[in-house]
Short mmCIF file of C-alpha atoms in Angstrom, two decimals:
data_model
loop_
_atom_site.label_atom_id
_atom_site.label_comp_id
_atom_site.label_asym_id
_atom_site.label_seq_id
_atom_site.Cartn_x
_atom_site.Cartn_y
_atom_site.Cartn_z
CA MET A 1 -8.05 16.02 -23.31
CA ILE A 2 -4.74 16.81 -21.62
CA LEU A 3 -4.62 19.90 -19.38
CA ASP A 4 -1.62 21.41 -17.62
CA GLY A 5 -1.90 20.27 -14.01
CA ALA A 6 0.11 23.27 -12.83
CA LEU A 7 -2.78 25.59 -13.77
CA PRO A 8 -5.35 26.18 -10.99
CA GLU A 9 -8.15 26.42 -13.55
CA ALA A 10 -7.25 22.97 -14.90
CA VAL A 11 -7.29 21.49 -11.40
CA ALA A 12 -10.66 23.16 -10.73
CA ARG A 13 -12.07 21.73 -13.95
CA ALA A 14 -10.88 18.25 -13.01
CA ALA A 15 -12.35 18.56 -9.51
CA ASP A 16 -15.69 19.65 -10.99
CA ALA A 17 -15.65 16.60 -13.25
CA LEU A 18 -14.91 14.24 -10.36
CA ALA A 19 -17.64 15.82 -8.21
CA ALA A 20 -20.03 15.23 -11.12
CA GLY A 21 -19.21 11.52 -11.16
CA GLU A 22 -16.80 11.57 -14.11
CA LEU A 23 -13.36 9.97 -14.47
CA VAL A 24 -10.08 11.92 -14.58
CA GLY A 25 -6.47 10.98 -15.34
CA LEU A 26 -4.39 11.85 -12.27
CA PRO A 27 -0.59 12.17 -11.97
CA THR A 28 1.11 10.70 -8.92
CA GLU A 29 4.77 10.13 -8.13
CA THR A 30 4.38 6.38 -8.87
CA VAL A 31 2.22 6.07 -12.02
CA TYR A 32 -0.77 7.92 -13.46
CA GLY A 33 -4.14 6.91 -12.01
CA LEU A 34 -7.67 6.73 -13.40
CA ALA A 35 -9.55 8.58 -10.68
CA ALA A 36 -13.15 8.72 -9.49
CA ASP A 37 -14.90 9.87 -6.32
CA ALA A 38 -14.26 6.98 -3.90
CA GLY A 39 -17.57 7.69 -2.19
CA ASN A 40 -19.57 7.46 -5.41
CA ASP A 41 -20.00 3.76 -6.18
CA ALA A 42 -21.54 4.44 -9.59
CA ALA A 43 -18.52 6.56 -10.58
CA VAL A 44 -16.12 3.93 -9.28
CA ARG A 45 -17.88 1.26 -11.31
CA GLY A 46 -17.02 3.44 -14.30
CA ILE A 47 -13.33 2.81 -13.55
CA PHE A 48 -13.85 -0.95 -13.64
CA ALA A 49 -15.75 -0.66 -16.92
CA ALA A 50 -13.18 1.62 -18.57
CA LYS A 51 -10.25 -0.59 -17.58
CA GLY A 52 -12.00 -3.91 -18.16
CA ARG A 53 -11.11 -4.78 -14.57
CA PRO A 54 -13.00 -7.42 -12.53
CA ALA A 55 -15.32 -5.71 -10.05
CA ASP A 56 -13.97 -7.74 -7.11
CA HIS A 57 -10.37 -6.62 -7.75
CA PRO A 58 -10.05 -3.66 -5.33
CA LEU A 59 -8.70 -0.19 -6.00
CA ILE A 60 -6.43 2.06 -3.95
CA VAL A 61 -8.15 5.07 -2.40
CA HIS A 62 -6.02 8.23 -2.39
CA VAL A 63 -6.49 10.65 0.50
CA ALA A 64 -5.14 14.15 1.07
CA ASN A 65 -3.66 13.55 4.52
CA GLN A 66 -3.75 11.39 7.63
CA ALA A 67 -7.17 12.73 8.56
CA GLY A 68 -8.57 11.01 5.47
CA VAL A 69 -7.72 7.61 6.92
CA ALA A 70 -10.41 7.82 9.60
CA ARG A 71 -13.08 8.34 6.95
CA PHE A 72 -12.37 4.98 5.31
CA ALA A 73 -10.59 2.79 7.90
CA ALA A 74 -12.29 1.21 10.90
CA GLU A 75 -9.04 0.99 12.84
CA VAL A 76 -5.35 1.81 12.43
CA PRO A 77 -2.89 -0.41 14.32
CA ALA A 78 -0.06 1.40 16.11
CA PHE A 79 2.58 0.12 13.66
CA ALA A 80 0.45 1.34 10.73
CA GLY A 81 0.23 4.76 12.32
CA ARG A 82 4.02 4.89 12.55
CA LEU A 83 4.31 3.99 8.86
CA ILE A 84 1.85 6.77 7.97
CA ASP A 85 3.79 9.30 10.06
CA ALA A 86 7.09 8.34 8.45
CA PHE A 87 6.22 7.70 4.81
CA TRP A 88 3.16 9.75 3.87
CA PRO A 89 2.93 11.51 1.53
CA GLY A 90 4.75 8.85 -0.47
CA PRO A 91 4.68 5.58 -2.42
CA LEU A 92 3.23 3.41 0.35
CA THR A 93 -0.25 1.84 0.38
CA LEU A 94 -1.64 0.36 3.59
CA ILE A 95 -4.38 -2.28 3.67
CA LEU A 96 -6.63 -1.54 6.65
CA PRO A 97 -9.97 -2.79 7.97
CA ARG A 98 -12.65 -0.86 6.10
CA ARG A 99 -15.29 1.23 7.80
CA PRO A 100 -18.67 -0.36 6.96
CA GLY A 101 -20.52 1.43 4.19
CA MET A 102 -17.47 3.33 2.96
CA ALA A 103 -15.87 2.86 -0.47
CA GLU A 104 -17.81 -0.33 -1.06
CA ALA A 105 -17.24 -0.44 -4.82
CA ALA A 106 -13.62 0.73 -4.57
CA ALA A 107 -12.89 -2.09 -2.11
CA GLY A 108 -14.49 -4.63 -4.41
CA GLY A 109 -16.89 -5.52 -1.60
CA HIS A 110 -14.05 -6.75 0.63
CA PRO A 111 -13.75 -5.88 4.35
CA THR A 112 -10.41 -4.11 3.86
CA VAL A 113 -9.44 -0.99 1.94
CA GLY A 114 -6.12 0.17 0.47
CA LEU A 115 -5.22 3.77 1.38
CA ARG A 116 -2.40 6.01 0.15
CA CYS A 117 -1.46 9.68 0.35
CA PRO A 118 0.39 10.55 -2.88
CA ALA A 119 3.43 12.84 -2.94
CA HIS A 120 2.74 14.60 -6.25
CA PRO A 121 1.87 18.34 -6.05
CA VAL A 122 -0.82 18.07 -8.74
CA ALA A 123 -2.42 15.15 -6.92
CA HIS A 124 -2.43 17.17 -3.69
CA ALA A 125 -3.93 20.19 -5.41
CA LEU A 126 -6.66 18.03 -6.91
CA LEU A 127 -7.44 16.28 -3.63
CA ALA A 128 -7.76 19.66 -1.90
CA ALA A 129 -10.02 21.01 -4.65
CA CYS A 130 -12.13 17.86 -4.47
CA ALA A 131 -12.50 18.17 -0.69
CA ALA A 132 -13.87 21.69 -1.18
CA ARG A 133 -16.56 20.10 -3.36
CA GLY A 134 -17.43 17.35 -0.88
CA VAL A 135 -15.25 14.63 -2.43
CA HIS A 136 -12.96 13.29 0.29
CA GLY A 137 -11.02 10.50 -1.42
CA LEU A 138 -10.22 9.35 -4.94
CA ALA A 139 -10.21 5.74 -6.05
CA ALA A 140 -7.42 5.61 -8.61
CA PRO A 141 -5.85 2.46 -10.05
CA SER A 142 -3.28 2.81 -12.81
CA ALA A 143 -4.74 4.53 -15.88
CA ASN A 144 -4.36 1.66 -18.35
CA ARG A 145 -6.36 -1.28 -19.61
CA PHE A 146 -6.45 -4.06 -17.05
CA GLY A 147 -3.26 -6.13 -16.92
CA ARG A 148 -1.31 -3.95 -19.32
CA VAL A 149 1.70 -1.65 -18.89
CA SER A 150 1.11 1.17 -16.42
CA PRO A 151 1.31 4.80 -17.66
CA THR A 152 3.99 7.19 -16.48
CA THR A 153 3.09 10.23 -18.64
CA ALA A 154 -0.12 12.01 -19.53
CA ALA A 155 0.40 10.97 -23.17
CA HIS A 156 0.37 7.31 -22.10
CA VAL A 157 -3.04 7.82 -20.48
CA ALA A 158 -4.44 9.57 -23.54
CA ALA A 159 -3.17 6.72 -25.72
CA GLU A 160 -5.09 4.25 -23.54
CA PHE A 161 -8.42 6.07 -23.25
CA GLY A 162 -8.55 8.71 -25.98
CA ASP A 163 -9.21 12.45 -26.00
CA ALA A 164 -12.56 12.19 -24.24
CA LEU A 165 -10.87 11.58 -20.88
CA LEU A 166 -9.69 14.68 -19.01
CA VAL A 167 -6.06 14.11 -17.97
CA LEU A 168 -4.05 16.43 -15.74
CA ASP A 169 -0.47 16.56 -16.95
CA GLY A 170 2.01 16.47 -14.09
CA GLY A 171 5.06 15.45 -16.11
CA ALA A 172 6.80 12.08 -16.10
CA CYS A 173 6.38 10.14 -12.86
CA ASP A 174 9.41 10.31 -10.55
CA VAL A 175 9.14 6.77 -9.14
CA GLY A 176 7.76 4.98 -12.19
CA ILE A 177 6.39 1.79 -10.56
CA GLU A 178 3.39 1.36 -8.31
CA SER A 179 3.48 1.84 -4.54
CA THR A 180 4.70 -0.67 -2.00
CA ILE A 181 1.67 -2.38 -0.43
CA VAL A 182 1.71 -3.46 3.22
CA ASP A 183 -1.22 -5.34 4.73
CA CYS A 184 -1.93 -3.92 8.20
CA SER A 185 -5.16 -5.82 8.80
CA ARG A 186 -3.77 -8.99 10.42
CA GLY A 187 -1.97 -7.81 13.55
CA ALA A 188 1.48 -7.64 11.93
CA PRO A 189 2.71 -5.91 8.76
CA VAL A 190 2.74 -8.17 5.69
CA LEU A 191 4.42 -7.20 2.42
CA LEU A 192 1.99 -7.78 -0.44
CA ARG A 193 3.75 -5.85 -3.22
CA PRO A 194 7.31 -4.47 -3.29
CA GLY A 195 7.98 -0.97 -4.56
CA GLN A 196 10.47 1.84 -4.12
CA LEU A 197 10.14 1.81 -0.34
CA GLY A 198 12.33 -0.98 0.98
CA GLN A 199 11.74 -3.67 3.58
CA THR A 200 14.51 -2.46 5.89
CA ASP A 201 13.03 1.03 6.18
CA ILE A 202 9.53 -0.33 6.75
CA GLU A 203 10.72 -2.67 9.52
CA ARG A 204 12.75 0.07 11.19
CA VAL A 205 9.72 2.37 11.45
CA ALA A 206 7.12 -0.32 12.18
CA GLY A 207 9.27 -1.69 14.99
CA THR A 208 8.61 -5.27 13.93
CA ARG A 209 9.57 -7.72 11.22
CA LEU A 210 7.79 -7.41 7.90
CA LEU A 211 6.22 -10.76 7.09
CA SER A 212 5.97 -12.19 3.60
CA LYS A 213 2.78 -13.55 2.06
CA GLU A 214 4.27 -17.03 2.06
CA GLU A 215 4.67 -17.09 5.85
CA LEU A 216 0.95 -16.91 6.55
CA SER A 217 -1.46 -19.80 6.34
CA ALA A 218 -4.48 -17.50 6.01
CA PRO A 219 -5.40 -16.41 2.47
CA ASP A 220 -4.19 -13.03 1.28
CA PRO A 221 -6.68 -10.17 1.47
CA GLN A 222 -7.79 -8.88 -1.89
CA ALA A 223 -5.40 -6.09 -2.86
CA PRO A 224 -4.30 -4.29 -6.02
CA GLY A 225 -1.42 -5.63 -8.11
CA MET A 226 -1.60 -9.19 -6.79
CA LEU A 227 -2.20 -11.03 -10.06
CA LEU A 228 0.54 -13.39 -11.21
CA ALA A 229 0.31 -11.97 -14.75
CA HIS A 230 0.23 -8.18 -14.88
CA TYR A 231 1.99 -5.07 -16.30
CA ALA A 232 2.30 -6.75 -19.70
CA PRO A 233 3.33 -5.12 -22.99
CA ASN A 234 1.77 -6.29 -26.26
CA ALA A 235 5.01 -8.06 -27.19
CA LYS A 236 5.96 -11.25 -25.37
CA LEU A 237 8.46 -10.49 -22.60
CA ARG A 238 11.15 -12.90 -21.47
CA LEU A 239 13.63 -12.49 -18.62
CA MET A 240 17.11 -13.77 -19.51
CA GLU A 241 20.54 -13.87 -17.91
CA ALA A 242 23.34 -12.00 -19.70
CA ALA A 243 24.89 -15.22 -21.00
CA GLN A 244 21.55 -16.33 -22.44
CA LEU A 245 21.16 -12.98 -24.19
CA ARG A 246 24.60 -13.20 -25.75
CA THR A 247 23.99 -16.75 -26.96
CA ALA A 248 20.58 -15.96 -28.39
CA LEU A 249 21.86 -12.91 -30.29
CA ASP A 250 24.84 -14.89 -31.65
CA ILE A 251 22.52 -17.62 -32.92
CA LEU A 252 20.17 -15.17 -34.64
CA GLY A 253 22.99 -13.11 -36.11
CA PRO A 254 21.83 -10.70 -38.85
CA ASP A 255 18.36 -12.29 -38.83
CA ALA A 256 17.41 -10.73 -35.48
CA ALA A 257 14.30 -8.66 -36.20
CA HIS A 258 11.21 -7.52 -34.30
CA ILE A 259 13.20 -8.08 -31.10
CA ALA A 260 13.83 -5.46 -28.42
CA VAL A 261 16.47 -5.87 -25.72
CA TYR A 262 16.69 -4.07 -22.37
CA ALA A 263 19.91 -4.97 -20.62
CA ARG A 264 22.64 -3.67 -18.31
CA THR A 265 25.30 -5.81 -19.99
CA PRO A 266 26.78 -4.40 -23.22
CA LEU A 267 25.66 -6.63 -26.10
CA ARG A 268 26.67 -6.98 -29.72
CA SER A 269 24.51 -8.11 -32.62
CA ALA A 270 25.06 -8.48 -36.35
CA SER A 271 21.53 -7.25 -36.98
CA ALA A 272 20.79 -3.61 -37.72
CA ARG A 273 17.12 -4.28 -37.00
CA LEU A 274 17.57 -5.13 -33.33
CA ILE A 275 16.14 -2.55 -30.88
CA VAL A 276 18.41 -2.10 -27.84
CA ARG A 277 17.97 0.07 -24.75
CA ARG A 278 20.55 0.25 -21.99
CA MET A 279 19.13 -0.60 -18.57
CA PRO A 280 20.59 1.65 -15.83
CA ASP A 281 22.80 0.06 -13.21
CA ASP A 282 20.71 1.82 -10.54
CA ALA A 283 17.41 0.21 -9.48
CA ALA A 284 15.59 3.51 -8.90
CA ALA A 285 16.56 4.83 -12.33
CA THR A 286 15.42 1.58 -13.94
CA ALA A 287 12.08 1.72 -12.13
CA GLN A 288 11.53 5.31 -13.25
CA GLN A 289 11.88 4.44 -16.94
CA LEU A 290 10.74 0.79 -17.01
CA PHE A 291 7.13 1.15 -18.16
CA ALA A 292 8.00 3.91 -20.62
CA VAL A 293 10.65 1.66 -22.21
CA LEU A 294 8.18 -1.23 -22.55
CA ARG A 295 5.70 1.12 -24.23
CA GLU A 296 8.44 2.36 -26.58
CA PHE A 297 9.21 -1.22 -27.59
CA ASP A 298 5.55 -1.86 -28.37
CA ALA A 299 5.33 1.35 -30.40
CA ALA A 300 8.43 0.31 -32.38
CA GLY A 301 6.72 -2.92 -33.43
CA ALA A 302 8.68 -5.38 -31.30
CA ARG A 303 7.18 -8.85 -31.10
CA LEU A 304 9.63 -10.14 -28.51
CA ILE A 305 11.14 -8.23 -25.60
CA TRP A 306 14.22 -9.73 -23.95
CA VAL A 307 15.09 -8.21 -20.58
CA GLU A 308 18.21 -8.97 -18.58
CA THR A 309 17.21 -10.43 -15.23
CA PRO A 310 17.60 -7.78 -12.48
CA PRO A 311 20.17 -8.30 -9.71
CA ALA A 312 19.06 -10.34 -6.71
CA ASP A 313 19.57 -7.63 -4.07
CA ALA A 314 16.63 -6.03 -2.28
CA ALA A 315 16.91 -2.66 -4.04
CA TRP A 316 15.67 -4.35 -7.22
CA ASP A 317 12.66 -6.12 -5.66
CA GLY A 318 10.08 -3.71 -7.14
CA VAL A 319 11.53 -3.86 -10.65
CA ARG A 320 11.91 -7.64 -10.45
CA ASP A 321 8.31 -8.03 -9.31
CA ARG A 322 6.95 -5.99 -12.25
CA LEU A 323 9.10 -7.81 -14.82
CA THR A 324 8.26 -11.24 -13.44
CA ARG A 325 4.54 -10.52 -13.67
CA ALA A 326 4.93 -9.04 -17.16
CA ALA A 327 6.78 -12.17 -18.29
CA ALA A 328 4.05 -14.38 -16.81
CA SER A 329 1.57 -12.81 -19.25
CA ALA A 330 3.55 -14.04 -22.26
#
């Protein structure tokens, strides 16, 4: 059931459902989430069951403001506090030491917890309404089956879980890919997942260099979005350079069918059955539409999706990460 998230009565109905231990589809600026009361382990286990997600694969907990951090985190390093001040509300998740006994199921039983304050007005309205009902944080991974393409509209969520799930419609997501994740639990900031927020901005605010996962000998903490294969459409996805795309289309000629192409480079094909979408030259615009395009290709019956490899510059890191993981599922 999709309700207009701009209506106070719809937000109240969703908050009542969450307080009762039910699941709700939640719009954020990144992607839509499948939300439950982070303090209700039984409700959170419902998320894992609905998604088919392993119970030890942790979820991000969404809080209304900085005050919500103290409820779930045992400590906040000074550099993490600076990141919160600068980038919340926004598409940044911080991994922090977890307060014992809090969000046990949402954290997958791990000693850390991922926290984020979303920048979507419907999400904020829902978090405030939930707080009035004694619910002070929402566990909310992407509202899709585990490992599949993330949803960026309310209709995507309904297509995944059916009419029985209450979904607040907040329009198409502005960012379109999941949040940047920075691990703040090891004394220095470590980039676990790229997103819209870039490394240069994070380092400027943190006042220290942002380490990569590969620089540390210690194992990574369990965090969302860390699987090699993830974000996958039903069709097999392959990343290809422009020259490879041209050659492949020339070889297939008029026989190209059940193939969808997403590329910045103008391409020609002798086949009228080829599905082609133009990839924007801008990384942010590509991120905003990426998951919706992959879902469109699936809906059109594509069996193969060929995507032009994104540019190597840092602005494309988030898009490149999602496409690389989607291709690994093929």
